GROMACS .gro file of C-alpha atoms in nm:
model
  185
    1MET     CA    1  -0.630   2.380  -0.219
    2ASP     CA    2  -0.213   2.297  -0.370
    3ARG     CA    3  -0.100   1.969  -0.419
    4GLN     CA    4  -0.003   1.704  -0.150
    5GLU     CA    5   0.179   1.406  -0.165
    6PHE     CA    6   0.252   1.074   0.059
    7LYS     CA    7   0.433   0.738   0.036
    8PRO     CA    8   0.239   0.459   0.154
    9ARG     CA    9   0.373   0.262   0.414
   10ARG     CA   10   0.603  -0.063   0.313
   11ASN     CA   11   0.512  -0.389   0.350
   12LEU     CA   12   0.761  -0.594   0.483
   13ALA     CA   13   0.556  -0.933   0.472
   14VAL     CA   14   0.469  -0.856   0.082
   15GLY     CA   15   0.900  -0.804   0.069
   16LEU     CA   16   0.994  -1.117   0.245
   17THR     CA   17   0.711  -1.327  -0.048
   18LEU     CA   18   0.905  -1.099  -0.366
   19GLY     CA   19   1.232  -1.121  -0.196
   20MET     CA   20   1.214  -1.539  -0.146
   21VAL     CA   21   1.052  -1.577  -0.433
   22LEU     CA   22   1.343  -1.382  -0.654
   23LEU     CA   23   1.572  -1.529  -0.416
   24TYR     CA   24   1.478  -1.946  -0.500
   25THR     CA   25   1.413  -1.790  -0.883
   26PHE     CA   26   1.786  -1.716  -0.894
   27TRP     CA   27   1.911  -2.041  -0.724
   28HIS     CA   28   1.718  -2.218  -0.955
   29THR     CA   29   1.800  -2.101  -1.244
   30LEU     CA   30   2.165  -2.136  -1.195
   31LEU     CA   31   2.149  -2.490  -1.077
   32PHE     CA   32   1.925  -2.555  -1.396
   33ILE     CA   33   2.241  -2.369  -1.618
   34SER     CA   34   2.507  -2.592  -1.453
   35ASP     CA   35   2.312  -2.881  -1.502
   36ALA     CA   36   2.295  -2.774  -1.871
   37LEU     CA   37   2.673  -2.788  -1.907
   38TYR     CA   38   2.700  -3.133  -1.739
   39MET     CA   39   2.410  -3.234  -1.948
   40SER     CA   40   2.644  -3.115  -2.282
   41LYS     CA   41   2.936  -3.270  -2.149
   42ASN     CA   42   2.766  -3.635  -1.984
   43ALA     CA   43   2.453  -3.726  -2.162
   44ASP     CA   44   2.255  -4.015  -2.165
   45ALA     CA   45   1.845  -4.032  -2.194
   46ALA     CA   46   1.783  -4.047  -1.800
   47ALA     CA   47   1.975  -3.764  -1.776
   48MET     CA   48   1.863  -3.593  -2.100
   49ALA     CA   49   1.457  -3.680  -1.866
   50SER     CA   50   1.574  -3.527  -1.577
   51PHE     CA   51   1.696  -3.245  -1.764
   52ASN     CA   52   1.391  -3.183  -1.962
   53LEU     CA   53   1.154  -3.222  -1.688
   54GLU     CA   54   1.404  -2.967  -1.492
   55MET     CA   55   1.388  -2.670  -1.704
   56LYS     CA   56   1.009  -2.709  -1.756
   57GLN     CA   57   0.989  -2.661  -1.416
   58ALA     CA   58   1.282  -2.331  -1.392
   59ILE     CA   59   0.978  -2.202  -1.674
   60VAL     CA   60   0.764  -2.230  -1.495
   61LEU     CA   61   0.972  -2.085  -1.197
   62LEU     CA   62   1.053  -1.785  -1.407
   63ILE     CA   63   0.685  -1.689  -1.544
   64PHE     CA   64   0.570  -1.680  -1.190
   65ALA     CA   65   0.854  -1.488  -1.030
   66ALA     CA   66   0.774  -1.173  -1.341
   67ILE     CA   67   0.427  -1.291  -1.268
   68MET     CA   68   0.527  -1.214  -0.841
   69THR     CA   69   0.692  -0.901  -0.943
   70PHE     CA   70   0.474  -0.723  -1.168
   71TYR     CA   71   0.191  -0.761  -0.944
   72PHE     CA   72   0.395  -0.617  -0.563
   73VAL     CA   73   0.591  -0.399  -0.784
   74GLY     CA   74   0.378  -0.236  -1.057
   75CYS     CA   75   0.021  -0.283  -0.923
   76ARG     CA   76   0.080  -0.139  -0.596
   77PRO     CA   77   0.072   0.260  -0.527
   78TYR     CA   78   0.349   0.459  -0.464
   79LEU     CA   79   0.220   0.700  -0.410
   80TYR     CA   80  -0.120   0.899  -0.271
   81VAL     CA   81  -0.184   1.251  -0.449
   82ILE     CA   82  -0.445   1.402  -0.305
   83GLU     CA   83  -0.544   1.748  -0.499
   84LYS     CA   84  -0.884   1.915  -0.596
   85LYS     CA   85  -1.112   1.705  -0.399
   86GLU     CA   86  -0.948   1.391  -0.482
   87ILE     CA   87  -0.688   1.129  -0.400
   88ILE     CA   88  -0.504   0.956  -0.635
   89SER     CA   89  -0.310   0.636  -0.623
   90LYS     CA   90  -0.063   0.663  -0.834
   91LYS     CA   91   0.065   0.322  -0.933
   92ARG     CA   92   0.355   0.170  -1.123
   93TRP     CA   93   0.173  -0.023  -1.416
   94PHE     CA   94  -0.122  -0.022  -1.348
   95LYS     CA   95  -0.381   0.280  -1.430
   96ASP     CA   96  -0.419   0.501  -1.147
   97LYS     CA   97  -0.749   0.433  -0.884
   98HIS     CA   98  -0.949   0.801  -0.802
   99LEU     CA   99  -1.175   0.876  -0.522
  100ASP     CA  100  -1.397   1.178  -0.533
  101LEU     CA  101  -1.360   1.264  -0.183
  102MET     CA  102  -1.707   1.489  -0.231
  103LYS     CA  103  -1.869   1.097  -0.301
  104ALA     CA  104  -1.716   1.067   0.099
  105GLU     CA  105  -1.806   0.995   0.426
  106ILE     CA  106  -1.616   0.900   0.687
  107ILE     CA  107  -1.272   0.880   0.729
  108THR     CA  108  -1.192   0.595   0.958
  109ASP     CA  109  -0.899   0.416   1.166
  110PRO     CA  110  -0.945   0.037   1.044
  111VAL     CA  111  -1.222  -0.116   1.127
  112PRO     CA  112  -1.219  -0.537   1.188
  113ARG     CA  113  -1.393  -0.755   0.947
  114LEU     CA  114  -1.514  -1.097   0.970
  115ALA     CA  115  -1.346  -1.072   0.677
  116ASP     CA  116  -1.030  -0.995   0.667
  117LEU     CA  117  -0.793  -1.241   0.868
  118VAL     CA  118  -0.555  -0.995   0.935
  119THR     CA  119  -0.653  -0.607   1.003
  120ARG     CA  120  -0.353  -0.369   0.924
  121PRO     CA  121  -0.318  -0.075   1.243
  122HIS     CA  122  -0.152   0.153   1.033
  123ALA     CA  123  -0.439   0.159   0.756
  124ILE     CA  124  -0.736   0.479   0.702
  125GLU     CA  125  -1.027   0.414   0.561
  126ILE     CA  126  -1.271   0.627   0.351
  127TYR     CA  127  -1.560   0.515   0.263
  128ASP     CA  128  -1.853   0.723   0.017
  129MET     CA  129  -2.144   0.704   0.019
  130GLU     CA  130  -2.241   0.368  -0.195
  131LYS     CA  131  -2.076   0.288   0.191
  132ARG     CA  132  -1.728   0.092   0.006
  133ARG     CA  133  -1.460   0.038   0.160
  134HIS     CA  134  -1.190   0.238   0.066
  135LYS     CA  135  -0.826   0.097   0.175
  136TYR     CA  136  -0.462   0.373   0.221
  137PHE     CA  137  -0.173   0.314   0.419
  138PRO     CA  138   0.014   0.666   0.418
  139VAL     CA  139   0.358   0.700   0.635
  140ASP     CA  140   0.190   0.981   0.770
  141ALA     CA  141  -0.145   0.872   0.909
  142ALA     CA  142  -0.202   1.265   1.070
  143GLY     CA  143  -0.107   1.438   0.773
  144PHE     CA  144  -0.277   1.276   0.543
  145THR     CA  145  -0.631   1.295   0.706
  146ASN     CA  146  -0.559   1.641   0.771
  147ALA     CA  147  -0.530   1.658   0.384
  148VAL     CA  148  -0.896   1.484   0.338
  149VAL     CA  149  -1.031   1.703   0.591
  150LYS     CA  150  -0.928   2.062   0.411
  151SER     CA  151  -1.027   1.949   0.100
  152ASN     CA  152  -1.394   1.754   0.211
  153LYS     CA  153  -1.549   2.015   0.550
  154ARG     CA  154  -1.842   1.732   0.537
  155ILE     CA  155  -1.614   1.413   0.653
  156HIS     CA  156  -1.717   1.246   0.990
  157CYS     CA  157  -1.313   1.168   1.130
  158THR     CA  158  -1.262   0.940   1.381
  159VAL     CA  159  -0.898   0.854   1.272
  160LYS     CA  160  -0.742   0.908   1.663
  161SER     CA  161  -0.393   1.063   1.564
  162TYR     CA  162  -0.619   1.393   1.426
  163THR     CA  163  -0.830   1.336   1.617
  164ASP     CA  164  -0.587   1.368   1.946
  165ARG     CA  165  -0.368   1.669   1.782
  166TYR     CA  166  -0.674   1.859   1.709
  167ARG     CA  167  -0.816   1.828   2.041
  168LYS     CA  168  -0.510   1.932   2.181
  169ILE     CA  169  -0.486   2.260   1.942
  170SER     CA  170  -0.864   2.362   1.977
  171ARG     CA  171  -0.838   2.321   2.292
  172ARG     CA  172  -0.499   2.560   2.308
  173ASP     CA  173  -0.728   2.752   2.070
  174ARG     CA  174  -0.970   2.824   2.315
  175ARG     CA  175  -0.768   2.938   2.546
  176GLU     CA  176  -0.584   3.142   2.459
  177ASN     CA  177  -0.917   3.300   2.283
  178GLU     CA  178  -1.024   3.267   2.666
  179ARG     CA  179  -0.729   3.474   2.818
  180ARG     CA  180  -0.706   3.805   2.501
  181ARG     CA  181  -1.036   3.816   2.594
  182ARG     CA  182  -1.040   3.828   3.069
  183ARG     CA  183  -0.760   4.061   2.959
  184SER     CA  184  -0.925   4.289   2.719
  185ALA     CA  185  -1.246   4.320   2.892
   0.00000   0.00000   0.00000
């Protein structure tokens, strides 16, 4: 089995959140720098106390923005690789996550749970023998499912996009085989 790579689907909410945090941090940093330039010329005791408070806020905001950027950019998967009966979720700055497909039992569309506030409709869930749920968000869900099913023939598949396409293909193949059989007879 050769190596197959799938890109994850982009999450709009994550992108907007990170963009707003970085934009607010940039704006707050510009205001802090302008206040610092103003304070270097006109300094009194009350203004210095206010400046020290703003400096602490700016430092906390920069640390928060750095942590958010580290998490959203570095700890989220940027590539799913299926090779040698294993799924590898590649991450930029964090350890890659491996899932042995021979221990997987079911691949399915997202199942709504009480613990989830929002169920993402583009997710592919794989349950292993210990009934743990592994979520994947590939752009090409049917291709990803096809690669997983080819890697592990014993896995039970209930992904709607894959099963609909597979049924159409298998129906067409059965019809062609039946026509060939009739013609040869």
